mmCIF file of C-alpha atoms and ligand atoms in Angstrom:
data_model
loop_
_atom_site.group_PDB
_atom_site.id
_atom_site.type_symbol
_atom_site.label_atom_id
_atom_site.label_comp_id
_atom_site.label_asym_id
_atom_site.label_seq_id
_atom_site.Cartn_x
_atom_site.Cartn_y
_atom_site.Cartn_z
ATOM 1 C CA MET A 1 21.098 1.295 19.866
ATOM 2 C CA SER A 2 18.797 3.829 18.832
ATOM 3 C CA ARG A 3 16.070 3.710 16.494
ATOM 4 C CA VAL A 4 14.456 5.998 13.987
ATOM 5 C CA TYR A 5 11.464 7.560 13.023
ATOM 6 C CA ASN A 6 11.514 5.985 9.822
ATOM 7 C CA PHE A 7 9.597 7.651 7.200
ATOM 8 C CA SER A 8 10.645 5.832 4.409
ATOM 9 C CA PRO A 9 7.747 4.545 1.539
ATOM 10 C CA GLY A 10 8.515 1.253 1.814
ATOM 11 C CA PRO A 11 9.797 -1.331 3.032
ATOM 12 C CA ALA A 12 8.870 0.628 5.910
ATOM 13 C CA MET A 13 8.755 1.539 9.569
ATOM 14 C CA LEU A 14 7.867 -1.986 12.199
ATOM 15 C CA PRO A 15 6.571 -1.628 14.603
ATOM 16 C CA GLU A 16 9.426 -2.095 17.396
ATOM 17 C CA GLU A 17 8.209 -4.997 19.624
ATOM 18 C CA ILE A 18 6.944 -7.064 16.475
ATOM 19 C CA LEU A 19 10.897 -6.793 15.920
ATOM 20 C CA GLN A 20 11.504 -7.765 20.071
ATOM 21 C CA GLN A 21 9.544 -11.198 19.210
ATOM 22 C CA ALA A 22 11.088 -12.387 15.885
ATOM 23 C CA ARG A 23 14.095 -11.626 17.960
ATOM 24 C CA ALA A 24 13.071 -13.871 21.077
ATOM 25 C CA GLU A 25 11.663 -16.400 18.592
ATOM 26 C CA LEU A 26 14.345 -16.305 16.000
ATOM 27 C CA LEU A 27 16.329 -19.228 17.024
ATOM 28 C CA ASP A 28 13.805 -21.293 18.208
ATOM 29 C CA TRP A 29 10.321 -21.085 17.681
ATOM 30 C CA GLN A 30 7.091 -23.087 18.932
ATOM 31 C CA GLY A 31 9.322 -24.777 20.890
ATOM 32 C CA MET A 32 10.309 -26.606 17.036
ATOM 33 C CA GLY A 33 14.625 -25.717 18.326
ATOM 34 C CA ALA A 34 14.409 -24.103 14.857
ATOM 35 C CA SER A 35 13.471 -20.942 13.894
ATOM 36 C CA VAL A 36 10.906 -20.360 11.214
ATOM 37 C CA MET A 37 12.522 -19.805 8.225
ATOM 38 C CA GLU A 38 13.564 -23.603 8.801
ATOM 39 C CA VAL A 39 10.697 -25.483 9.008
ATOM 40 C CA SER A 40 8.761 -26.940 6.105
ATOM 41 C CA HIS A 41 5.370 -25.446 4.806
ATOM 42 C CA HIS A 42 4.071 -28.448 4.793
ATOM 43 C CA SER A 43 4.565 -28.647 8.511
ATOM 44 C CA PRO A 44 1.140 -28.970 11.056
ATOM 45 C CA GLU A 45 2.793 -25.981 12.740
ATOM 46 C CA PHE A 46 3.570 -24.216 9.862
ATOM 47 C CA LYS A 47 -0.058 -24.709 8.300
ATOM 48 C CA GLN A 48 -1.650 -24.020 11.357
ATOM 49 C CA MET A 49 0.524 -20.119 11.290
ATOM 50 C CA ILE A 50 -0.751 -19.419 8.630
ATOM 51 C CA ALA A 51 -4.737 -20.388 8.635
ATOM 52 C CA THR A 52 -4.436 -18.177 12.149
ATOM 53 C CA ILE A 53 -3.127 -15.473 9.727
ATOM 54 C CA GLU A 54 -5.755 -15.334 7.038
ATOM 55 C CA ALA A 55 -8.131 -15.586 10.022
ATOM 56 C CA ASP A 56 -6.676 -12.955 11.441
ATOM 57 C CA PHE A 57 -6.055 -10.902 7.769
ATOM 58 C CA ARG A 58 -10.515 -11.499 7.348
ATOM 59 C CA GLU A 59 -11.092 -10.518 10.772
ATOM 60 C CA LEU A 60 -9.735 -6.638 10.085
ATOM 61 C CA HIS A 61 -10.613 -6.226 6.995
ATOM 62 C CA SER A 62 -14.540 -7.856 7.709
ATOM 63 C CA ILE A 63 -13.698 -9.566 4.018
ATOM 64 C CA PRO A 64 -17.213 -11.872 3.298
ATOM 65 C CA ALA A 65 -16.901 -15.255 2.484
ATOM 66 C CA ASN A 66 -17.060 -15.441 -1.003
ATOM 67 C CA TYR A 67 -13.642 -13.598 -1.181
ATOM 68 C CA LYS A 68 -10.660 -15.917 -1.458
ATOM 69 C CA VAL A 69 -7.965 -14.444 0.902
ATOM 70 C CA LEU A 70 -4.008 -14.966 -1.115
ATOM 71 C CA PHE A 71 -0.338 -14.642 0.214
ATOM 72 C CA LEU A 72 1.748 -14.197 -3.177
ATOM 73 C CA GLN A 73 5.056 -13.094 -3.966
ATOM 74 C CA GLY A 74 5.793 -10.835 -7.544
ATOM 75 C CA GLY A 75 5.205 -7.797 -5.120
ATOM 76 C CA GLY A 76 2.887 -5.154 -6.491
ATOM 77 C CA ARG A 77 4.031 -5.384 -10.218
ATOM 78 C CA SER A 78 3.032 -8.907 -10.500
ATOM 79 C CA GLN A 79 -0.222 -8.161 -9.988
ATOM 80 C CA PHE A 80 -0.631 -5.453 -13.149
ATOM 81 C CA SER A 81 0.335 -8.502 -15.733
ATOM 82 C CA MET A 82 -2.439 -11.198 -13.049
ATOM 83 C CA VAL A 83 -5.004 -8.926 -13.242
ATOM 84 C CA PRO A 84 -5.646 -8.777 -17.002
ATOM 85 C CA LEU A 85 -4.406 -12.346 -17.284
ATOM 86 C CA ASN A 86 -7.185 -13.575 -15.084
ATOM 87 C CA LEU A 87 -9.758 -10.819 -15.082
ATOM 88 C CA LEU A 88 -9.856 -10.656 -18.898
ATOM 89 C CA ARG A 89 -12.369 -12.853 -19.344
ATOM 90 C CA GLY A 90 -13.214 -13.283 -22.957
ATOM 91 C CA LYS A 91 -13.000 -9.636 -23.252
ATOM 92 C CA THR A 92 -10.280 -7.457 -24.574
ATOM 93 C CA THR A 93 -10.323 -4.389 -22.982
ATOM 94 C CA ALA A 94 -10.316 -2.741 -19.648
ATOM 95 C CA ASP A 95 -10.601 0.699 -18.194
ATOM 96 C CA TYR A 96 -8.123 1.900 -16.624
ATOM 97 C CA LEU A 97 -8.051 5.496 -14.396
ATOM 98 C CA ASP A 98 -4.579 7.406 -14.491
ATOM 99 C CA ILE A 99 -4.243 9.457 -11.380
ATOM 100 C CA GLY A 100 -1.218 9.296 -10.448
ATOM 101 C CA ILE A 101 2.708 7.099 -11.680
ATOM 102 C CA TRP A 102 1.380 3.493 -10.477
ATOM 103 C CA SER A 103 -1.517 3.329 -11.998
ATOM 104 C CA ASN A 104 0.135 4.530 -15.107
ATOM 105 C CA MET A 105 2.605 1.885 -15.034
ATOM 106 C CA ALA A 106 -0.290 -0.560 -14.357
ATOM 107 C CA MET A 107 -1.842 -0.018 -17.367
ATOM 108 C CA THR A 108 1.495 -0.112 -19.679
ATOM 109 C CA GLU A 109 2.032 -3.402 -18.196
ATOM 110 C CA ALA A 110 -1.739 -4.764 -19.366
ATOM 111 C CA ARG A 111 -0.906 -3.303 -22.933
ATOM 112 C CA ARG A 112 0.635 -6.876 -23.637
ATOM 113 C CA TYR A 113 -2.391 -8.535 -22.584
ATOM 114 C CA CYS A 114 -4.828 -6.332 -23.983
ATOM 115 C CA ALA A 115 -5.852 -3.002 -25.648
ATOM 116 C CA PRO A 116 -6.623 -1.245 -22.438
ATOM 117 C CA ARG A 117 -9.072 2.653 -22.150
ATOM 118 C CA LEU A 118 -7.805 5.657 -20.434
ATOM 119 C CA VAL A 119 -11.104 6.353 -18.664
ATOM 120 C CA ALA A 120 -9.600 9.811 -17.343
ATOM 121 C CA SER A 121 -6.256 11.709 -16.061
ATOM 122 C CA SER A 122 -4.601 13.784 -14.080
ATOM 123 C CA LYS A 123 -1.317 13.644 -15.901
ATOM 124 C CA GLU A 124 -1.453 17.751 -16.994
ATOM 125 C CA GLN A 125 -2.300 18.425 -13.421
ATOM 126 C CA ASP A 126 0.872 17.103 -12.614
ATOM 127 C CA TYR A 127 -0.794 14.696 -10.977
ATOM 128 C CA THR A 128 -1.967 17.348 -7.792
ATOM 129 C CA LEU A 129 -5.949 15.910 -8.297
ATOM 130 C CA ILE A 130 -8.632 12.957 -9.118
ATOM 131 C CA PRO A 131 -10.087 13.978 -11.825
ATOM 132 C CA ALA A 132 -14.070 14.093 -11.122
ATOM 133 C CA GLN A 133 -15.864 10.963 -11.733
ATOM 134 C CA SER A 134 -18.766 13.092 -13.869
ATOM 135 C CA GLU A 135 -15.868 13.407 -16.783
ATOM 136 C CA TRP A 136 -14.749 9.892 -16.689
ATOM 137 C CA GLN A 137 -15.653 7.870 -20.113
ATOM 138 C CA CYS A 138 -15.768 4.429 -18.414
ATOM 139 C CA ASN A 139 -17.102 1.255 -20.709
ATOM 140 C CA PRO A 140 -19.910 -0.269 -19.495
ATOM 141 C CA ASN A 141 -18.222 -3.327 -20.816
ATOM 142 C CA ALA A 142 -15.068 -2.988 -20.151
ATOM 143 C CA ALA A 143 -13.737 -6.702 -18.446
ATOM 144 C CA TYR A 144 -13.004 -4.718 -15.080
ATOM 145 C CA PHE A 145 -12.297 -1.385 -13.529
ATOM 146 C CA HIS A 146 -7.873 -0.725 -12.926
ATOM 147 C CA TYR A 147 -7.224 1.898 -10.457
ATOM 148 C CA VAL A 148 -5.048 3.118 -7.802
ATOM 149 C CA ASP A 149 -6.477 3.728 -4.350
ATOM 150 C CA ASN A 150 -3.703 5.432 -2.854
ATOM 151 C CA GLU A 151 -0.584 7.185 -5.412
ATOM 152 C CA THR A 152 2.604 6.559 -3.058
ATOM 153 C CA ILE A 153 4.849 8.448 -5.441
ATOM 154 C CA ASN A 154 2.479 11.642 -5.750
ATOM 155 C CA GLY A 155 0.777 11.529 -2.549
ATOM 156 C CA ILE A 156 -2.973 10.912 -3.649
ATOM 157 C CA GLU A 157 -5.274 9.254 -2.493
ATOM 158 C CA PHE A 158 -9.709 8.440 -2.897
ATOM 159 C CA PRO A 159 -10.946 9.887 -0.308
ATOM 160 C CA ASP A 160 -14.339 7.419 -1.495
ATOM 161 C CA ILE A 161 -14.592 4.347 -3.618
ATOM 162 C CA PRO A 162 -15.216 5.102 -6.520
ATOM 163 C CA GLU A 163 -18.968 3.815 -8.342
ATOM 164 C CA VAL A 164 -18.528 2.048 -11.879
ATOM 165 C CA GLY A 165 -21.467 0.505 -11.705
ATOM 166 C CA ALA A 166 -21.644 -3.371 -12.764
ATOM 167 C CA VAL A 167 -18.073 -3.628 -13.837
ATOM 168 C CA PRO A 168 -15.625 -5.590 -11.820
ATOM 169 C CA LEU A 169 -14.274 -2.561 -9.329
ATOM 170 C CA VAL A 170 -9.777 -3.433 -9.167
ATOM 171 C CA ALA A 171 -7.390 -1.582 -6.794
ATOM 172 C CA ASP A 172 -3.832 -0.978 -6.256
ATOM 173 C CA MET A 173 -3.905 -0.297 -1.930
ATOM 174 C CA SER A 174 -0.400 -1.700 -1.865
ATOM 175 C CA SER A 175 0.159 1.461 -0.368
ATOM 176 C CA ASN A 176 -2.986 2.187 2.033
ATOM 177 C CA ILE A 177 -4.712 -1.302 3.041
ATOM 178 C CA LEU A 178 -5.112 -2.301 6.688
ATOM 179 C CA SER A 179 -5.179 1.821 7.133
ATOM 180 C CA ARG A 180 -8.910 2.501 6.648
ATOM 181 C CA VAL A 181 -11.921 0.925 7.017
ATOM 182 C CA ILE A 182 -13.134 -0.839 3.594
ATOM 183 C CA ASP A 183 -16.298 -2.252 2.061
ATOM 184 C CA ILE A 184 -14.506 -5.517 0.826
ATOM 185 C CA SER A 185 -17.998 -6.446 -1.034
ATOM 186 C CA ARG A 186 -17.451 -3.445 -3.705
ATOM 187 C CA PHE A 187 -14.333 -4.609 -5.260
ATOM 188 C CA ALA A 188 -14.274 -7.201 -7.363
ATOM 189 C CA LEU A 189 -9.921 -7.671 -6.625
ATOM 190 C CA ILE A 190 -7.785 -5.531 -4.145
ATOM 191 C CA TYR A 191 -4.496 -6.417 -4.792
ATOM 192 C CA ALA A 192 -1.476 -4.872 -1.913
ATOM 193 C CA ALA A 193 2.326 -5.788 -1.576
ATOM 194 C CA ALA A 194 3.095 -6.162 1.968
ATOM 195 C CA GLN A 195 6.133 -3.385 2.804
ATOM 196 C CA LYS A 196 3.840 -0.836 3.302
ATOM 197 C CA ASN A 197 1.247 -1.282 6.011
ATOM 198 C CA ALA A 198 1.603 -5.511 6.538
ATOM 199 C CA GLY A 199 5.068 -6.337 6.787
ATOM 200 C CA PRO A 200 8.396 -7.142 5.507
ATOM 201 C CA ALA A 201 8.848 -6.569 1.776
ATOM 202 C CA GLY A 202 8.134 -10.503 -0.060
ATOM 203 C CA ILE A 203 4.308 -10.826 0.396
ATOM 204 C CA THR A 204 1.557 -9.455 -2.258
ATOM 205 C CA LEU A 205 -1.630 -9.563 -0.474
ATOM 206 C CA VAL A 206 -4.731 -10.535 -2.655
ATOM 207 C CA ILE A 207 -8.936 -10.436 -2.213
ATOM 208 C CA VAL A 208 -10.560 -11.489 -5.047
ATOM 209 C CA ARG A 209 -14.589 -12.338 -5.523
ATOM 210 C CA GLU A 210 -14.562 -16.183 -6.030
ATOM 211 C CA ASP A 211 -16.773 -16.667 -8.807
ATOM 212 C CA LEU A 212 -13.765 -14.470 -11.177
ATOM 213 C CA LEU A 213 -11.322 -17.141 -10.745
ATOM 214 C CA GLY A 214 -10.743 -20.485 -12.744
ATOM 215 C CA GLN A 215 -11.158 -18.004 -16.407
ATOM 216 C CA ALA A 216 -7.094 -17.332 -16.804
ATOM 217 C CA LEU A 217 -5.689 -16.360 -20.250
ATOM 218 C CA PRO A 218 -4.734 -19.741 -21.847
ATOM 219 C CA ILE A 219 -1.487 -18.506 -21.878
ATOM 220 C CA THR A 220 -1.067 -17.241 -18.099
ATOM 221 C CA PRO A 221 2.035 -18.988 -16.668
ATOM 222 C CA MET A 222 0.649 -21.661 -13.952
ATOM 223 C CA MET A 223 2.375 -18.630 -11.319
ATOM 224 C CA PHE A 224 0.154 -15.780 -12.210
ATOM 225 C CA ASP A 225 -3.262 -17.631 -12.186
ATOM 226 C CA TYR A 226 -4.749 -16.963 -9.404
ATOM 227 C CA ALA A 227 -7.043 -19.593 -9.302
ATOM 228 C CA LEU A 228 -4.513 -21.925 -8.909
ATOM 229 C CA HIS A 229 -2.809 -20.420 -5.922
ATOM 230 C CA ALA A 230 -6.541 -20.325 -4.400
ATOM 231 C CA LYS A 231 -7.639 -23.702 -4.464
ATOM 232 C CA ALA A 232 -2.865 -24.651 -3.468
ATOM 233 C CA GLY A 233 -4.031 -22.191 -0.064
ATOM 234 C CA SER A 234 -1.176 -20.035 -1.706
ATOM 235 C CA LEU A 235 1.155 -22.786 -0.806
ATOM 236 C CA TYR A 236 1.513 -23.888 -4.698
ATOM 237 C CA ASN A 237 5.358 -23.082 -4.848
ATOM 238 C CA THR A 238 7.766 -22.863 -1.077
ATOM 239 C CA PRO A 239 6.689 -18.999 -0.273
ATOM 240 C CA PRO A 240 8.568 -16.369 1.394
ATOM 241 C CA THR A 241 8.552 -18.124 5.346
ATOM 242 C CA PHE A 242 9.789 -15.728 7.205
ATOM 243 C CA THR A 243 7.779 -12.674 5.164
ATOM 244 C CA TRP A 244 4.665 -14.417 6.065
ATOM 245 C CA TYR A 245 5.441 -14.726 10.035
ATOM 246 C CA MET A 246 6.169 -11.210 10.198
ATOM 247 C CA VAL A 247 3.015 -10.529 8.478
ATOM 248 C CA GLY A 248 1.380 -12.813 10.368
ATOM 249 C CA LEU A 249 2.778 -10.354 13.919
ATOM 250 C CA MET A 250 2.097 -7.526 12.317
ATOM 251 C CA PHE A 251 -2.092 -8.520 11.785
ATOM 252 C CA GLN A 252 -1.785 -9.355 15.521
ATOM 253 C CA TRP A 253 0.176 -5.861 16.356
ATOM 254 C CA LEU A 254 -3.153 -4.319 14.538
ATOM 255 C CA LYS A 255 -5.189 -6.286 16.075
ATOM 256 C CA ARG A 256 -3.666 -4.936 19.710
ATOM 257 C CA GLN A 257 -3.644 -1.687 18.451
ATOM 258 C CA GLY A 258 -7.714 -2.055 18.197
ATOM 259 C CA GLY A 259 -7.682 -2.968 14.988
ATOM 260 C CA VAL A 260 -8.395 -1.672 11.578
ATOM 261 C CA ALA A 261 -11.080 1.310 12.442
ATOM 262 C CA ALA A 262 -8.754 2.506 15.915
ATOM 263 C CA ILE A 263 -5.929 2.999 13.231
ATOM 264 C CA GLU A 264 -8.180 4.814 11.122
ATOM 265 C CA LYS A 265 -8.463 7.429 13.026
ATOM 266 C CA ILE A 266 -4.576 7.620 14.437
ATOM 267 C CA ASN A 267 -3.814 7.807 10.474
ATOM 268 C CA ALA A 268 -6.114 10.458 10.181
ATOM 269 C CA ARG A 269 -5.042 12.539 12.895
ATOM 270 C CA LYS A 270 -1.246 11.989 11.745
ATOM 271 C CA ALA A 271 -1.533 12.870 8.693
ATOM 272 C CA GLU A 272 -4.003 16.378 9.574
ATOM 273 C CA LYS A 273 -1.851 18.004 12.144
ATOM 274 C CA LEU A 274 1.022 17.371 9.191
ATOM 275 C CA TYR A 275 -0.900 19.270 6.513
ATOM 276 C CA ARG A 276 -2.688 21.380 8.869
ATOM 277 C CA TYR A 277 1.370 22.456 9.843
ATOM 278 C CA ILE A 278 2.792 22.567 5.920
ATOM 279 C CA ASP A 279 0.066 24.554 5.184
ATOM 280 C CA SER A 280 0.571 27.283 8.189
ATOM 281 C CA THR A 281 3.696 28.342 6.690
ATOM 282 C CA ASP A 282 5.997 30.457 4.064
ATOM 283 C CA PHE A 283 8.118 28.352 4.170
ATOM 284 C CA TYR A 284 7.048 24.884 3.085
ATOM 285 C CA HIS A 285 4.043 23.430 0.549
ATOM 286 C CA CYS A 286 2.579 21.214 -1.030
ATOM 287 C CA LYS A 287 0.512 21.118 -4.309
ATOM 288 C CA ILE A 288 -2.146 18.813 -3.765
ATOM 289 C CA GLU A 289 -5.654 19.477 -3.891
ATOM 290 C CA PRO A 290 -6.452 19.454 0.114
ATOM 291 C CA SER A 291 -9.552 16.751 -1.187
ATOM 292 C CA TYR A 292 -7.363 14.356 -2.539
ATOM 293 C CA ARG A 293 -4.723 14.169 -0.066
ATOM 294 C CA SER A 294 -2.778 10.707 0.955
ATOM 295 C CA ARG A 295 -3.030 10.286 4.384
ATOM 296 C CA MET A 296 -0.553 7.980 3.752
ATOM 297 C CA ASN A 297 2.492 9.734 2.343
ATOM 298 C CA VAL A 298 2.455 13.399 2.590
ATOM 299 C CA VAL A 299 4.387 14.631 -0.703
ATOM 300 C CA PHE A 300 5.444 18.362 0.387
ATOM 301 C CA ARG A 301 8.607 20.981 -0.812
ATOM 302 C CA LEU A 302 10.163 23.360 0.930
ATOM 303 C CA PHE A 303 10.359 26.317 -1.291
ATOM 304 C CA ASP A 304 13.773 27.453 -1.713
ATOM 305 C CA GLU A 305 14.720 23.919 -2.515
ATOM 306 C CA LYS A 306 18.374 25.012 -2.166
ATOM 307 C CA LEU A 307 18.043 24.034 1.233
ATOM 308 C CA ASN A 308 17.101 20.350 0.665
ATOM 309 C CA ASP A 309 20.501 18.969 1.134
ATOM 310 C CA ALA A 310 20.256 20.225 4.548
ATOM 311 C CA PHE A 311 16.696 19.884 5.241
ATOM 312 C CA LEU A 312 17.526 16.144 4.359
ATOM 313 C CA GLN A 313 20.454 15.897 6.825
ATOM 314 C CA GLN A 314 19.911 17.824 9.683
ATOM 315 C CA ALA A 315 16.377 15.654 9.700
ATOM 316 C CA ARG A 316 18.403 13.008 9.450
ATOM 317 C CA ALA A 317 21.208 13.759 12.489
ATOM 318 C CA ALA A 318 17.781 14.085 15.100
ATOM 319 C CA GLY A 319 16.456 10.821 14.034
ATOM 320 C CA LEU A 320 14.550 11.091 11.136
ATOM 321 C CA SER A 321 14.968 9.426 8.100
ATOM 322 C CA GLY A 322 13.338 8.680 4.731
ATOM 323 C CA LEU A 323 12.290 12.221 3.979
ATOM 324 C CA LYS A 324 13.643 12.666 0.297
ATOM 325 C CA GLY A 325 11.281 12.076 -2.130
ATOM 326 C CA HIS A 326 10.495 10.080 -4.906
ATOM 327 C CA SER A 327 13.505 10.824 -7.948
ATOM 328 C CA LEU A 328 10.240 11.681 -10.209
ATOM 329 C CA VAL A 329 8.863 14.633 -7.881
ATOM 330 C CA GLY A 330 11.676 15.216 -5.752
ATOM 331 C CA GLY A 331 11.177 17.165 -3.086
ATOM 332 C CA MET A 332 9.850 15.649 0.288
ATOM 333 C CA ARG A 333 8.043 12.706 1.073
ATOM 334 C CA ALA A 334 7.026 11.918 4.668
ATOM 335 C CA SER A 335 5.287 7.795 4.455
ATOM 336 C CA LEU A 336 3.214 7.775 7.584
ATOM 337 C CA TYR A 337 1.653 4.048 7.839
ATOM 338 C CA ASN A 338 0.339 2.418 10.507
ATOM 339 C CA ALA A 339 3.365 1.323 12.257
ATOM 340 C CA MET A 340 4.639 5.451 12.622
ATOM 341 C CA PRO A 341 3.429 6.144 15.839
ATOM 342 C CA GLU A 342 2.404 9.835 16.573
ATOM 343 C CA VAL A 343 5.001 11.059 18.385
ATOM 344 C CA GLY A 344 6.897 10.030 15.176
ATOM 345 C CA VAL A 345 4.643 13.022 13.740
ATOM 346 C CA ASP A 346 5.169 14.834 16.332
ATOM 347 C CA ALA A 347 8.541 14.859 16.015
ATOM 348 C CA LEU A 348 8.907 15.821 12.368
ATOM 349 C CA ILE A 349 6.601 19.056 12.958
ATOM 350 C CA GLY A 350 9.030 20.045 15.386
ATOM 351 C CA PHE A 351 11.955 19.161 13.631
ATOM 352 C CA MET A 352 10.341 21.212 10.391
ATOM 353 C CA ARG A 353 9.763 24.254 12.447
ATOM 354 C CA ASP A 354 13.302 24.851 14.096
ATOM 355 C CA PHE A 355 14.880 24.605 10.235
ATOM 356 C CA GLU A 356 11.935 26.622 9.582
ATOM 357 C CA ARG A 357 13.097 29.013 12.384
ATOM 358 C CA GLN A 358 16.768 28.487 11.230
ATOM 359 C CA PHE A 359 16.661 29.189 7.903
ATOM 360 C CA GLY A 360 12.746 31.554 7.031
HETATM 361 N N1 PMP B 401 1.691 0.194 -6.449
HETATM 362 C C1 PMP B 401 2.130 0.744 -5.499
HETATM 363 C C2 PMP B 401 0.830 1.710 -5.187
HETATM 364 C C3 PMP B 401 3.044 0.806 -5.163
HETATM 365 O O1 PMP B 401 3.255 2.423 -4.252
HETATM 366 C C4 PMP B 401 4.206 0.007 -5.215
HETATM 367 C C5 PMP B 401 5.407 0.352 -4.783
HETATM 368 N N2 PMP B 401 5.821 1.523 -4.136
HETATM 369 C C6 PMP B 401 4.205 -0.668 -6.431
HETATM 370 C C7 PMP B 401 2.427 -0.892 -6.591
HETATM 371 C C8 PMP B 401 4.769 -1.541 -6.338
HETATM 372 O O2 PMP B 401 4.529 -2.790 -5.437
HETATM 373 P P1 PMP B 401 6.587 -3.976 -6.054
HETATM 374 O O3 PMP B 401 7.399 -2.698 -5.741
HETATM 375 O O4 PMP B 401 6.378 -4.790 -5.043
HETATM 376 O O5 PMP B 401 5.982 -4.678 -7.273
#
């Protein structure tokens, strides 16, 4: 069996050592004579495990004590509803910034609960940049300001945290959580689906400032109420126990790599070398403005798109998978999450060079 370098946008590559550990513990977890999938979420062993996982997450992102950490279900998309349901708090409007397909979907969902205002959009520029902050039409009375920190499909990432004054700042970090140091205290709420940087699909990480809880709209389904999940320690209903365990292995792995600050340097290097190579050729190109290029999802195209199928086929034969761009954008996308080693990026660049030599 040989493992590929998997550039898939999510579910994404996981470090081999955690897969090996999960395999080794599959039949007998913690001497219980059963796998973690088969034990009660109310058992002391499971509760101990999730307490450690929360502590590891808090340590990895230096999460201040006045923030709750929740492990929820429903993916990133459920958060598109949970955010307005919980954070409108008597207001009827919230600000949304549109820098890509996920930004747009979040705002569309919010329309079910309020009248969201678009502060700025780069849709007309084909989502190749982030509109200058001086052009944003922010509402100082908005219930919150929502933005997507890394647009997974379009390949755009915020270089810095936006400045929105006193309005509570909400970020979708589904595709870049744990990839760089974040000043959590600047945010009201951060959410992230796990299936990119934090483990397999099935869990959504939520970091929320305590004082914002307990004011959900009366129509809020109980499963969508942050306060209820916070009170229950994320055990309000039966959680995805195996995914939670895998997220825990991922956190331990990240700590062994030196934590978020250490992986941030590696991530910067991986992305920088791939963009540098793409920019150096007349065969591939990336249209995203350099200062907004995502370190996590490198979106690029071949100048001759007739070669796309051959590129993907040969890449797969060379042990490089998951490179096809999203159907709404086309072209190619190489997702370089934490688990993608630098040698994987070197292998991709080597392959791209060979392909260019063959057809260029
Ligand atoms: N937000 C972003 C930035 C994403 O990349 C995704 C999924 N790719 C989502 C939200 C939706 O996540 P899910 O599929 O878990 O609902």
